[in-house]
Amino acid sequence: MDTEQEQEQGQAQAEPLAPLGAYPSLRRHGDWLFVSGMSARQADGGCAGVTHSDGGELHIDVALQTRVVIEKIRAALQSQGAGLQDCVSLSCYLTDMRDFAAYNAAYAEFFDAHSGPARTTVAVHQLPHPHMRVEITATACLGAAL
């Protein structure tokens, strides 16, 4: 799959999917919105940004996965009349800190250092699917944008 196809796949499947467990994808308490961990999981059970070379080598596009995750957060927030500008805090999980630069560059396409949310990024041992490299939870407050 070429880069254009990968991007189309990620954009086409950026709607939040039903959680795999017994929890809501978004919880609202007054003006506060709490978005459960979003990943690049797709409706077919796979993950966005995963390709194989002609020789069978696995390639995982962490930047694309990050974009898909943030777009899923955007969609969840929009369901409550909010947007990414209303995010006040993000907790981000990577399975490999060697992916930090690609993740961080994609993140910067959505948020900047001055008006973006507070953020924590940590490495975790694994996520629910072996091809998942990024998961992000978000806390937003309606009217939080400056």
Short mmCIF file of N, CA, C and O in Angstrom, two decimals, residues 15-106:
data_model
loop_
_atom_site.label_atom_id
_atom_site.label_comp_id
_atom_site.label_asym_id
_atom_site.label_seq_id
_atom_site.Cartn_x
_atom_site.Cartn_y
_atom_site.Cartn_z
N GLU A 15 -13.21 7.53 12.69
CA GLU A 15 -14.33 7.61 13.62
C GLU A 15 -14.06 6.66 14.79
O GLU A 15 -13.56 5.55 14.59
N PRO A 16 -14.39 7.09 16.01
CA PRO A 16 -14.18 6.19 17.14
C PRO A 16 -14.99 4.90 16.98
O PRO A 16 -16.13 4.93 16.54
N LEU A 17 -14.37 3.79 17.32
CA LEU A 17 -15.05 2.49 17.30
C LEU A 17 -15.54 2.19 18.71
O LEU A 17 -15.05 2.75 19.69
N ALA A 18 -16.47 1.29 18.81
CA ALA A 18 -16.94 0.86 20.13
C ALA A 18 -15.76 0.28 20.90
O ALA A 18 -14.94 -0.46 20.34
N PRO A 19 -15.63 0.61 22.17
CA PRO A 19 -14.54 0.06 22.98
C PRO A 19 -14.60 -1.47 23.02
O PRO A 19 -15.67 -2.06 22.89
N LEU A 20 -13.45 -2.07 23.23
CA LEU A 20 -13.38 -3.53 23.34
C LEU A 20 -13.78 -4.01 24.73
O LEU A 20 -13.99 -5.19 24.93
N GLY A 21 -13.89 -3.10 25.68
CA GLY A 21 -14.25 -3.46 27.05
C GLY A 21 -15.53 -2.77 27.49
O GLY A 21 -16.19 -2.09 26.70
N ALA A 22 -15.84 -2.91 28.76
CA ALA A 22 -17.07 -2.36 29.33
C ALA A 22 -16.83 -0.94 29.84
O ALA A 22 -16.78 -0.69 31.05
N TYR A 23 -16.65 -0.01 28.93
CA TYR A 23 -16.46 1.41 29.28
C TYR A 23 -16.88 2.26 28.08
O TYR A 23 -16.85 1.79 26.95
N PRO A 24 -17.26 3.50 28.32
CA PRO A 24 -17.66 4.36 27.22
C PRO A 24 -16.44 4.96 26.52
O PRO A 24 -15.38 5.10 27.13
N SER A 25 -16.57 5.29 25.25
CA SER A 25 -15.46 5.95 24.56
C SER A 25 -15.32 7.40 24.99
O SER A 25 -14.25 7.98 24.89
N LEU A 26 -16.42 7.97 25.52
CA LEU A 26 -16.39 9.34 26.01
C LEU A 26 -17.36 9.45 27.18
O LEU A 26 -18.45 8.91 27.14
N ARG A 27 -16.93 10.16 28.20
CA ARG A 27 -17.78 10.39 29.37
C ARG A 27 -17.84 11.90 29.60
O ARG A 27 -16.82 12.58 29.59
N ARG A 28 -19.05 12.40 29.79
CA ARG A 28 -19.24 13.84 30.04
C ARG A 28 -19.68 14.06 31.47
O ARG A 28 -20.55 13.34 31.99
N HIS A 29 -19.07 15.05 32.12
CA HIS A 29 -19.48 15.47 33.46
C HIS A 29 -19.53 17.00 33.44
O HIS A 29 -18.49 17.66 33.49
N GLY A 30 -20.73 17.54 33.31
CA GLY A 30 -20.87 18.99 33.16
C GLY A 30 -20.20 19.44 31.88
O GLY A 30 -20.48 18.90 30.81
N ASP A 31 -19.31 20.40 31.99
CA ASP A 31 -18.56 20.89 30.82
C ASP A 31 -17.30 20.09 30.55
O ASP A 31 -16.57 20.38 29.61
N TRP A 32 -17.02 19.09 31.38
CA TRP A 32 -15.81 18.30 31.24
C TRP A 32 -16.08 17.05 30.40
O TRP A 32 -17.07 16.36 30.59
N LEU A 33 -15.17 16.77 29.47
CA LEU A 33 -15.25 15.61 28.59
C LEU A 33 -14.01 14.75 28.81
O LEU A 33 -12.89 15.26 28.76
N PHE A 34 -14.22 13.48 29.02
CA PHE A 34 -13.13 12.53 29.25
C PHE A 34 -13.19 11.48 28.14
O PHE A 34 -14.13 10.69 28.09
N VAL A 35 -12.20 11.50 27.26
CA VAL A 35 -12.16 10.58 26.13
C VAL A 35 -11.28 9.39 26.51
O VAL A 35 -10.10 9.56 26.86
N SER A 36 -11.86 8.21 26.46
CA SER A 36 -11.10 6.99 26.75
C SER A 36 -9.98 6.82 25.73
O SER A 36 -10.00 7.43 24.66
N GLY A 37 -9.03 5.96 26.05
CA GLY A 37 -7.90 5.74 25.16
C GLY A 37 -8.33 5.40 23.74
O GLY A 37 -9.11 4.48 23.54
N MET A 38 -7.83 6.17 22.80
CA MET A 38 -8.09 5.94 21.37
C MET A 38 -6.83 5.38 20.75
O MET A 38 -5.72 5.76 21.11
N SER A 39 -7.04 4.48 19.80
CA SER A 39 -5.92 3.87 19.09
C SER A 39 -6.20 3.92 17.59
O SER A 39 -7.23 4.42 17.16
N ALA A 40 -5.31 3.36 16.82
CA ALA A 40 -5.47 3.31 15.37
C ALA A 40 -6.20 2.04 14.92
O ALA A 40 -6.19 1.69 13.75
N ARG A 41 -6.87 1.37 15.87
CA ARG A 41 -7.64 0.17 15.54
C ARG A 41 -8.71 0.52 14.51
O ARG A 41 -9.36 1.54 14.60
N GLN A 42 -8.88 -0.35 13.54
CA GLN A 42 -9.84 -0.15 12.47
C GLN A 42 -11.01 -1.12 12.62
O GLN A 42 -10.94 -2.09 13.36
N ALA A 43 -12.08 -0.86 11.90
CA ALA A 43 -13.30 -1.68 11.99
C ALA A 43 -13.03 -3.15 11.66
O ALA A 43 -13.70 -4.04 12.18
N ASP A 44 -12.03 -3.42 10.81
CA ASP A 44 -11.73 -4.81 10.44
C ASP A 44 -10.86 -5.53 11.47
O ASP A 44 -10.48 -6.68 11.29
N GLY A 45 -10.53 -4.83 12.58
CA GLY A 45 -9.71 -5.42 13.63
C GLY A 45 -8.23 -5.15 13.49
O GLY A 45 -7.47 -5.39 14.43
N GLY A 46 -7.80 -4.66 12.33
CA GLY A 46 -6.40 -4.31 12.13
C GLY A 46 -6.12 -2.91 12.63
O GLY A 46 -6.94 -2.29 13.30
N CYS A 47 -4.94 -2.41 12.30
CA CYS A 47 -4.55 -1.06 12.69
C CYS A 47 -4.16 -0.26 11.46
O CYS A 47 -3.52 -0.79 10.55
N ALA A 48 -4.50 1.02 11.46
CA ALA A 48 -4.10 1.92 10.37
C ALA A 48 -2.58 2.03 10.34
O ALA A 48 -1.92 1.90 11.37
N GLY A 49 -2.05 2.26 9.16
CA GLY A 49 -0.62 2.50 9.02
C GLY A 49 0.24 1.26 8.97
O GLY A 49 1.46 1.36 9.05
N VAL A 50 -0.35 0.10 8.82
CA VAL A 50 0.41 -1.15 8.79
C VAL A 50 0.50 -1.64 7.36
O VAL A 50 -0.51 -1.80 6.68
N THR A 51 1.71 -1.83 6.90
CA THR A 51 1.94 -2.35 5.56
C THR A 51 3.03 -3.42 5.61
O THR A 51 3.75 -3.54 6.60
N HIS A 52 3.12 -4.18 4.54
CA HIS A 52 4.18 -5.17 4.38
C HIS A 52 4.88 -4.89 3.06
O HIS A 52 4.23 -4.59 2.06
N SER A 53 6.19 -4.97 3.06
CA SER A 53 6.95 -4.80 1.83
C SER A 53 6.74 -6.02 0.94
O SER A 53 6.17 -7.03 1.38
N ASP A 54 7.21 -5.92 -0.29
CA ASP A 54 7.11 -7.06 -1.20
C ASP A 54 7.80 -8.30 -0.62
O ASP A 54 7.40 -9.42 -0.88
N GLY A 55 8.81 -8.05 0.20
CA GLY A 55 9.53 -9.15 0.83
C GLY A 55 8.88 -9.63 2.12
O GLY A 55 9.40 -10.50 2.79
N GLY A 56 7.76 -9.02 2.49
CA GLY A 56 7.03 -9.44 3.68
C GLY A 56 7.42 -8.71 4.95
O GLY A 56 6.89 -9.00 6.02
N GLU A 57 8.35 -7.74 4.85
CA GLU A 57 8.76 -7.00 6.04
C GLU A 57 7.64 -6.07 6.51
O GLU A 57 7.04 -5.35 5.73
N LEU A 58 7.36 -6.11 7.80
CA LEU A 58 6.32 -5.29 8.42
C LEU A 58 6.80 -3.85 8.56
O LEU A 58 7.92 -3.59 9.01
N HIS A 59 5.94 -2.90 8.19
CA HIS A 59 6.23 -1.48 8.41
C HIS A 59 5.01 -0.87 9.10
O HIS A 59 3.88 -1.04 8.66
N ILE A 60 5.28 -0.17 10.20
CA ILE A 60 4.21 0.51 10.93
C ILE A 60 4.49 2.00 10.93
O ILE A 60 5.54 2.44 11.42
N ASP A 61 3.58 2.76 10.36
CA ASP A 61 3.70 4.21 10.23
C ASP A 61 3.14 4.86 11.50
O ASP A 61 1.93 5.05 11.62
N VAL A 62 4.02 5.18 12.43
CA VAL A 62 3.62 5.75 13.71
C VAL A 62 3.01 7.14 13.53
O VAL A 62 2.06 7.49 14.23
N ALA A 63 3.53 7.91 12.59
CA ALA A 63 2.96 9.23 12.34
C ALA A 63 1.51 9.10 11.88
O ALA A 63 0.62 9.83 12.36
N LEU A 64 1.24 8.18 10.98
CA LEU A 64 -0.13 7.98 10.52
C LEU A 64 -1.01 7.48 11.66
O LEU A 64 -2.14 7.96 11.84
N GLN A 65 -0.51 6.56 12.46
CA GLN A 65 -1.31 6.09 13.60
C GLN A 65 -1.63 7.25 14.54
O GLN A 65 -2.75 7.38 15.02
N THR A 66 -0.67 8.13 14.77
CA THR A 66 -0.90 9.29 15.64
C THR A 66 -1.98 10.19 15.06
O THR A 66 -2.89 10.63 15.78
N ARG A 67 -1.93 10.44 13.75
CA ARG A 67 -2.95 11.28 13.11
C ARG A 67 -4.35 10.64 13.24
O ARG A 67 -5.33 11.33 13.52
N VAL A 68 -4.43 9.35 13.01
CA VAL A 68 -5.72 8.65 13.12
C VAL A 68 -6.25 8.75 14.54
O VAL A 68 -7.44 9.03 14.76
N VAL A 69 -5.39 8.55 15.53
CA VAL A 69 -5.81 8.62 16.93
C VAL A 69 -6.34 10.02 17.25
O VAL A 69 -7.42 10.17 17.84
N ILE A 70 -5.63 11.05 16.84
CA ILE A 70 -6.06 12.41 17.14
C ILE A 70 -7.36 12.74 16.40
O ILE A 70 -8.25 13.40 16.95
N GLU A 71 -7.51 12.24 15.19
CA GLU A 71 -8.77 12.46 14.47
C GLU A 71 -9.93 11.73 15.16
O GLU A 71 -11.06 12.23 15.18
N LYS A 72 -9.67 10.58 15.74
CA LYS A 72 -10.72 9.88 16.50
C LYS A 72 -11.10 10.69 17.75
O LYS A 72 -12.28 10.77 18.11
N ILE A 73 -10.11 11.28 18.40
CA ILE A 73 -10.40 12.13 19.55
C ILE A 73 -11.23 13.33 19.09
O ILE A 73 -12.22 13.68 19.74
N ARG A 74 -10.85 13.94 17.97
CA ARG A 74 -11.62 15.06 17.44
C ARG A 74 -13.08 14.67 17.21
O ARG A 74 -14.00 15.38 17.60
N ALA A 75 -13.30 13.51 16.58
CA ALA A 75 -14.66 13.05 16.29
C ALA A 75 -15.45 12.82 17.57
O ALA A 75 -16.63 13.18 17.66
N ALA A 76 -14.81 12.22 18.58
CA ALA A 76 -15.49 11.99 19.86
C ALA A 76 -15.89 13.32 20.49
O ALA A 76 -17.01 13.48 20.98
N LEU A 77 -14.98 14.29 20.48
CA LEU A 77 -15.27 15.60 21.05
C LEU A 77 -16.37 16.32 20.29
O LEU A 77 -17.25 16.94 20.89
N GLN A 78 -16.34 16.20 18.96
CA GLN A 78 -17.36 16.86 18.14
C GLN A 78 -18.76 16.33 18.45
O GLN A 78 -19.73 17.06 18.33
N SER A 79 -18.86 15.09 18.89
CA SER A 79 -20.16 14.54 19.24
C SER A 79 -20.80 15.27 20.42
O SER A 79 -22.00 15.15 20.65
N GLN A 80 -19.98 16.04 21.14
CA GLN A 80 -20.47 16.80 22.30
C GLN A 80 -20.35 18.31 22.07
O GLN A 80 -20.43 19.09 23.02
N GLY A 81 -20.10 18.71 20.82
CA GLY A 81 -20.00 20.14 20.51
C GLY A 81 -18.66 20.75 20.87
O GLY A 81 -18.54 21.97 20.97
N ALA A 82 -17.65 19.93 21.04
CA ALA A 82 -16.31 20.41 21.39
C ALA A 82 -15.35 20.11 20.25
O ALA A 82 -15.71 19.48 19.25
N GLY A 83 -14.12 20.53 20.40
CA GLY A 83 -13.09 20.27 19.40
C GLY A 83 -11.74 20.10 20.07
O GLY A 83 -11.63 20.19 21.30
N LEU A 84 -10.73 19.88 19.27
CA LEU A 84 -9.39 19.70 19.81
C LEU A 84 -8.92 20.92 20.60
O LEU A 84 -8.16 20.80 21.56
N GLN A 85 -9.39 22.10 20.21
CA GLN A 85 -9.01 23.32 20.91
C GLN A 85 -9.50 23.33 22.36
O GLN A 85 -9.02 24.10 23.19
N ASP A 86 -10.45 22.46 22.69
CA ASP A 86 -10.98 22.37 24.05
C ASP A 86 -10.21 21.40 24.93
O ASP A 86 -10.49 21.29 26.13
N CYS A 87 -9.24 20.69 24.35
CA CYS A 87 -8.43 19.75 25.14
C CYS A 87 -7.57 20.53 26.13
O CYS A 87 -6.92 21.51 25.77
N VAL A 88 -7.57 20.06 27.38
CA VAL A 88 -6.72 20.68 28.39
C VAL A 88 -5.58 19.75 28.80
O VAL A 88 -4.57 20.21 29.32
N SER A 89 -5.75 18.45 28.56
CA SER A 89 -4.71 17.50 28.94
C SER A 89 -4.82 16.23 28.10
O SER A 89 -5.92 15.76 27.82
N LEU A 90 -3.66 15.70 27.70
CA LEU A 90 -3.59 14.43 26.97
C LEU A 90 -2.59 13.52 27.67
O LEU A 90 -1.53 13.97 28.11
N SER A 91 -2.94 12.25 27.76
CA SER A 91 -2.00 11.23 28.23
C SER A 91 -1.74 10.32 27.04
O SER A 91 -2.68 9.76 26.46
N CYS A 92 -0.47 10.20 26.67
CA CYS A 92 -0.10 9.50 25.44
C CYS A 92 0.80 8.32 25.79
O CYS A 92 1.69 8.44 26.63
N TYR A 93 0.54 7.21 25.11
CA TYR A 93 1.25 5.97 25.38
C TYR A 93 1.87 5.46 24.10
O TYR A 93 1.19 5.30 23.09
N LEU A 94 3.17 5.20 24.13
CA LEU A 94 3.91 4.64 23.00
C LEU A 94 4.50 3.29 23.42
O LEU A 94 4.96 3.16 24.55
N THR A 95 4.50 2.35 22.50
CA THR A 95 5.10 1.06 22.84
C THR A 95 6.61 1.06 22.63
O THR A 95 7.29 0.14 23.08
N ASP A 96 7.13 2.11 21.99
CA ASP A 96 8.57 2.18 21.73
C ASP A 96 8.98 3.65 21.63
O ASP A 96 8.53 4.35 20.73
N MET A 97 9.80 4.11 22.54
CA MET A 97 10.21 5.51 22.53
C MET A 97 11.08 5.87 21.31
O MET A 97 11.26 7.04 21.03
N ARG A 98 11.54 4.89 20.57
CA ARG A 98 12.24 5.20 19.32
C ARG A 98 11.26 5.79 18.30
O ARG A 98 11.69 6.38 17.31
N ASP A 99 9.96 5.65 18.54
CA ASP A 99 8.93 6.22 17.67
C ASP A 99 8.57 7.65 18.06
O ASP A 99 7.72 8.27 17.43
N PHE A 100 9.20 8.17 19.11
CA PHE A 100 8.80 9.48 19.64
C PHE A 100 8.87 10.59 18.60
O PHE A 100 7.96 11.42 18.51
N ALA A 101 9.92 10.65 17.81
CA ALA A 101 10.07 11.75 16.84
C ALA A 101 8.93 11.75 15.82
O ALA A 101 8.35 12.81 15.52
N ALA A 102 8.58 10.58 15.28
CA ALA A 102 7.49 10.50 14.30
C ALA A 102 6.16 10.86 14.95
O ALA A 102 5.35 11.61 14.39
N TYR A 103 5.92 10.35 16.14
CA TYR A 103 4.70 10.66 16.90
C TYR A 103 4.64 12.16 17.19
O TYR A 103 3.62 12.82 16.98
N ASN A 104 5.73 12.73 17.66
CA ASN A 104 5.77 14.14 18.05
C ASN A 104 5.56 15.06 16.86
O ASN A 104 4.86 16.07 16.96
N ALA A 105 6.12 14.71 15.71
CA ALA A 105 5.93 15.52 14.50
C ALA A 105 4.47 15.51 14.06
O ALA A 105 3.90 16.55 13.71
N ALA A 106 3.84 14.33 14.09
CA ALA A 106 2.42 14.26 13.72
C ALA A 106 1.57 15.00 14.75
O ALA A 106 0.62 15.72 14.38
#
